């Protein structure tokens, strides 16, 4: 595959990093459009998205430094680099920090939490899909070995150096499976929004279905981002997927009023 998108002398631009940036921008754009469709102020949703992204990126970097203080003291500019520590919970911790910041902003600005979650769900689905395509290209979060004809073989040494991806063996393209799941869910969520859903239905659907899909995809993932829990019977990703299923079910049980029709000027999607 292609872990390096561009080379500028000795400086390399990772494909995964570029796709992640594209995923964040696409998610922001979709969230603003969804806000118009579901009757929320798009400027507040835009601000919420920016706050969540910045908090997640900064939080992940600070967690990376906090858990690797000795390395940081030896290389002070490491904080600004592209350091990747496979097998840690740091990226997930950054996501949790970003989600917490978004929730606090929504509460401070008086945004309805369930309806705001509905706005963000399609954006997250599309962002996840783009991010996972980048992971597939770069070799990040690689899959288990397979003999299936559509297995992928990584040969670039950067994939091994950056993500410890096994080279010259056929692996499940589990990142691509994940991207396909998110794209299908993105289409489903868009169809739901056109039907003016009750508050919490869209977010609940995404959390439940993605959680179920992600739980089973973890069996094909050779790279364990958070290790295993409960004596090795459950991965950290599966624990999060199970929590997403529970949260999605709770949102469906507590869904609120039906969405109103969008204003005339917001009728394009």
Coordinates of C-alpha atoms in Angstrom, one line a residue:
X1 CA 0.0 0.0 0.0
X2 CA 1.0 3.7 0.4
X3 CA 2.0 4.8 3.9
X4 CA 3.8 7.8 2.5
X5 CA 1.8 10.2 0.4
X6 CA 4.5 12.7 -0.4
X7 CA 8.3 13.1 0.2
X8 CA 9.9 16.5 0.5
X9 CA 13.6 15.7 0.9
X10 CA 13.9 13.8 4.2
X11 CA 10.4 14.9 5.3
X12 CA 7.5 12.5 4.7
X13 CA 3.8 13.2 4.6
X14 CA 1.9 10.1 6.0
X15 CA -1.1 9.1 4.0
X16 CA -3.0 8.2 7.1
X17 CA -2.4 11.7 8.5
X18 CA -3.7 13.4 5.4
X19 CA -6.8 11.2 5.3
X20 CA -7.4 12.0 9.0
X21 CA -7.3 15.7 8.3
X22 CA -9.7 15.2 5.3
X23 CA -12.0 13.2 7.6
X24 CA -12.2 16.0 10.1
X25 CA -13.0 18.6 7.5
X26 CA -15.7 16.4 5.9
X27 CA -17.2 15.7 9.3
X28 CA -17.4 19.5 10.1
X29 CA -19.0 20.2 6.7
X30 CA -21.6 17.5 7.1
X31 CA -22.4 18.5 10.7
X32 CA -23.2 22.0 9.6
X33 CA -25.6 20.7 6.9
X34 CA -27.3 18.3 9.3
X35 CA -27.7 21.2 11.7
X36 CA -29.7 23.1 9.0
X37 CA -31.8 20.1 8.4
X38 CA -32.6 19.4 12.0
X39 CA -33.2 23.0 13.0
X40 CA -30.1 23.8 15.0
X41 CA -27.9 26.9 14.6
X42 CA -25.1 25.9 12.2
X43 CA -22.7 28.4 13.7
X44 CA -22.9 26.8 17.1
X45 CA -22.6 23.3 15.6
X46 CA -19.5 24.5 13.7
X47 CA -18.0 25.9 16.9
X48 CA -18.8 22.7 18.7
X49 CA -17.0 20.6 16.1
X50 CA -13.9 22.8 16.1
X51 CA -13.8 22.7 19.9
X52 CA -14.1 18.9 19.9
X53 CA -11.4 18.4 17.3
X54 CA -8.9 20.8 18.9
X55 CA -9.6 19.3 22.4
X56 CA -9.1 15.8 21.0
X57 CA -5.9 16.6 19.2
X58 CA -4.4 18.5 22.1
X59 CA -5.6 16.0 24.7
X60 CA -4.1 13.1 22.8
X61 CA -0.8 14.8 22.4
X62 CA -0.7 15.7 26.1
X63 CA -1.6 12.2 27.1
X64 CA 1.2 10.9 24.8
X65 CA 3.7 13.1 26.6
X66 CA 2.3 12.3 30.1
X67 CA 2.7 8.6 29.4
X68 CA 6.2 8.9 27.8
X69 CA 7.8 11.6 30.0
X70 CA 11.3 10.1 29.7
X71 CA 11.3 10.2 25.9
X72 CA 9.8 13.7 25.9
X73 CA 12.5 15.0 28.2
X74 CA 15.2 13.6 25.9
X75 CA 13.5 15.0 22.8
X76 CA 11.5 18.2 23.8
X77 CA 10.2 18.8 20.2
X78 CA 8.8 15.4 20.1
X79 CA 5.5 16.9 21.2
X80 CA 5.1 18.6 17.9
X81 CA 6.1 15.6 15.8
X82 CA 4.2 12.7 14.3
X83 CA 5.1 10.2 17.0
X84 CA 2.9 7.1 17.0
X85 CA 2.8 4.7 19.9
X86 CA 1.0 1.5 18.8
X87 CA -0.9 -0.5 21.3
X88 CA -1.8 2.4 23.6
X89 CA -5.1 4.0 24.7
X90 CA -3.8 7.5 23.9
X91 CA -5.9 8.1 20.7
X92 CA -9.0 6.8 22.5
X93 CA -8.3 9.1 25.4
X94 CA -8.1 12.0 23.0
X95 CA -11.5 11.1 21.5
X96 CA -13.0 11.0 25.0
X97 CA -11.5 14.4 25.9
X98 CA -12.9 15.8 22.6
X99 CA -16.4 14.3 23.3
X100 CA -16.3 15.8 26.8
X101 CA -15.4 19.2 25.5
X102 CA -18.2 19.0 23.0
X103 CA -20.8 18.1 25.6
X104 CA -19.7 20.9 27.9
X105 CA -20.0 23.4 25.0
X106 CA -23.5 22.1 24.0
X107 CA -24.7 22.4 27.6
X108 CA -23.2 25.9 27.9
X109 CA -24.8 27.1 24.7
X110 CA -28.2 25.5 25.4
X111 CA -28.0 23.1 22.5
X112 CA -30.4 20.1 22.9
X113 CA -28.0 17.2 23.6
X114 CA -30.0 14.4 21.8
X115 CA -30.7 16.5 18.8
X116 CA -27.1 17.6 18.7
X117 CA -26.0 14.0 18.8
X118 CA -28.3 13.3 15.8
X119 CA -26.5 16.1 13.9
X120 CA -23.1 14.7 14.7
X121 CA -23.8 11.0 14.0
X122 CA -23.8 11.2 10.2
X123 CA -20.7 13.4 10.3
X124 CA -18.9 10.9 12.5
X125 CA -19.9 8.0 10.2
X126 CA -18.5 9.8 7.2
X127 CA -15.4 10.9 9.1
X128 CA -14.8 7.3 10.3
X129 CA -15.1 6.0 6.7
X130 CA -12.5 8.4 5.3
X131 CA -10.2 7.8 8.3
X132 CA -10.4 4.1 7.9
X133 CA -9.6 4.3 4.1
X134 CA -6.5 6.3 5.1
X135 CA -5.6 3.6 7.7
X136 CA -6.0 0.9 5.0
X137 CA -3.7 2.8 2.6
X138 CA -1.1 3.4 5.3
X139 CA -1.3 0.0 7.1
X140 CA -2.5 1.4 10.5
X141 CA -4.7 -0.9 12.6
X142 CA -3.9 -3.9 10.3
X143 CA -5.9 -7.1 10.2
X144 CA -5.2 -10.8 10.9
X145 CA -3.6 -13.1 8.4
X146 CA -5.8 -14.6 5.7
X147 CA -5.7 -16.8 2.7
X148 CA -8.7 -15.1 1.0
X149 CA -8.0 -13.7 -2.5
X150 CA -8.8 -10.1 -1.4
X151 CA -6.2 -10.1 1.3
X152 CA -3.8 -7.1 1.2
X153 CA 0.0 -7.3 1.3
X154 CA 2.1 -4.5 2.7
X155 CA 5.7 -4.1 1.5
X156 CA 6.7 -0.6 2.5
X157 CA 9.1 -0.4 5.4
X158 CA 7.4 2.8 6.6
X159 CA 4.3 0.8 7.4
X160 CA 6.3 -1.4 9.7
X161 CA 8.3 1.4 11.3
X162 CA 5.2 3.6 11.9
X163 CA 2.5 1.0 12.7
X164 CA 4.4 -2.3 13.1
X165 CA 2.4 -3.7 10.2
X166 CA 3.6 -7.2 9.2
X167 CA 5.2 -7.1 5.7
X168 CA 4.9 -9.5 2.8
X169 CA 2.1 -11.5 4.4
X170 CA -1.6 -11.5 3.3
X171 CA -3.8 -9.7 5.8
X172 CA -7.5 -9.1 6.2
X173 CA -8.2 -5.5 4.9
X174 CA -10.2 -4.9 8.2
X175 CA -9.8 -1.2 7.9
X176 CA -11.6 -1.3 4.5
X177 CA -14.4 -3.5 6.1
X178 CA -14.7 -0.8 8.7
X179 CA -14.9 2.0 6.1
X180 CA -17.6 0.1 4.2
X181 CA -19.6 -0.3 7.3
X182 CA -19.4 3.4 8.1
X183 CA -20.4 4.4 4.5
X184 CA -23.5 2.1 4.6
X185 CA -24.4 3.7 8.0
X186 CA -23.8 7.2 6.6
X187 CA -26.4 6.5 3.8
X188 CA -28.8 5.0 6.3
X189 CA -28.5 8.0 8.6
X190 CA -29.1 10.5 5.8
X191 CA -32.3 8.6 4.8
X192 CA -33.5 8.7 8.5
X193 CA -32.9 12.5 8.7
X194 CA -35.0 13.1 5.6
X195 CA -37.9 11.4 7.4
X196 CA -37.7 13.9 10.3
X197 CA -36.7 11.5 13.1
X198 CA -37.3 11.9 16.8
X199 CA -34.5 13.4 18.9
X200 CA -31.9 10.7 19.6
X201 CA -33.0 8.2 16.9
X202 CA -30.2 8.9 14.5
X203 CA -27.5 8.9 17.1
X204 CA -29.0 5.8 18.7
X205 CA -29.1 4.0 15.4
X206 CA -25.5 4.9 14.6
X207 CA -24.1 3.9 18.0
X208 CA -26.1 0.6 18.1
X209 CA -25.3 -0.6 14.6
X210 CA -21.7 0.6 14.5
X211 CA -21.1 -0.9 17.9
X212 CA -22.4 -4.3 16.7
X213 CA -20.4 -4.2 13.5
X214 CA -17.2 -3.0 15.3
X215 CA -17.5 -5.7 17.9
X216 CA -17.3 -8.5 15.2
X217 CA -14.7 -6.6 13.2
X218 CA -12.4 -6.7 16.2
X219 CA -12.0 -10.5 15.7
X220 CA -10.2 -9.8 12.4
X221 CA -8.0 -7.1 13.8
X222 CA -4.4 -8.1 14.3
X223 CA -3.4 -4.7 15.8
X224 CA -5.0 -4.4 19.3
X225 CA -5.1 -0.6 20.0
X226 CA -6.0 -1.1 23.6
X227 CA -4.9 -4.6 24.4
X228 CA -7.2 -7.2 25.9
X229 CA -9.4 -7.1 28.9
X230 CA -11.1 -9.7 31.2
X231 CA -8.3 -12.2 31.1
X232 CA -7.8 -11.9 27.3
X233 CA -11.4 -12.7 26.3
X234 CA -12.3 -9.2 25.2
X235 CA -10.4 -6.5 23.4
X236 CA -10.6 -2.9 24.5
X237 CA -12.2 -2.1 21.2
X238 CA -14.9 -4.7 21.8
X239 CA -15.5 -3.2 25.3
X240 CA -16.1 0.2 23.7
X241 CA -18.3 -1.3 21.0
X242 CA -20.4 -2.9 23.7
X243 CA -20.7 0.4 25.5
X244 CA -21.8 2.0 22.2
X245 CA -24.5 -0.6 21.7
X246 CA -25.8 0.1 25.2
X247 CA -25.7 3.9 24.7
X248 CA -27.5 3.5 21.3
X249 CA -30.2 1.4 22.9
X250 CA -30.7 4.0 25.7
X251 CA -31.0 6.8 23.2
X252 CA -33.7 4.9 21.4
X253 CA -35.6 4.2 24.6
X254 CA -35.4 7.9 25.6
X255 CA -35.9 9.5 22.2
X256 CA -37.7 12.8 22.2
X257 CA -40.0 14.8 20.0
X258 CA -40.1 14.5 16.2
X259 CA -38.0 17.0 14.2
X260 CA -39.7 20.0 12.7
X261 CA -39.5 20.8 9.0
X262 CA -36.3 22.7 8.0
X263 CA -36.6 26.4 7.0
X264 CA -37.1 27.1 3.3
X265 CA -33.5 28.3 2.9
X266 CA -32.1 25.1 4.4
X267 CA -33.8 22.6 2.0
X268 CA -30.7 21.5 0.1
X269 CA -28.6 18.6 1.2

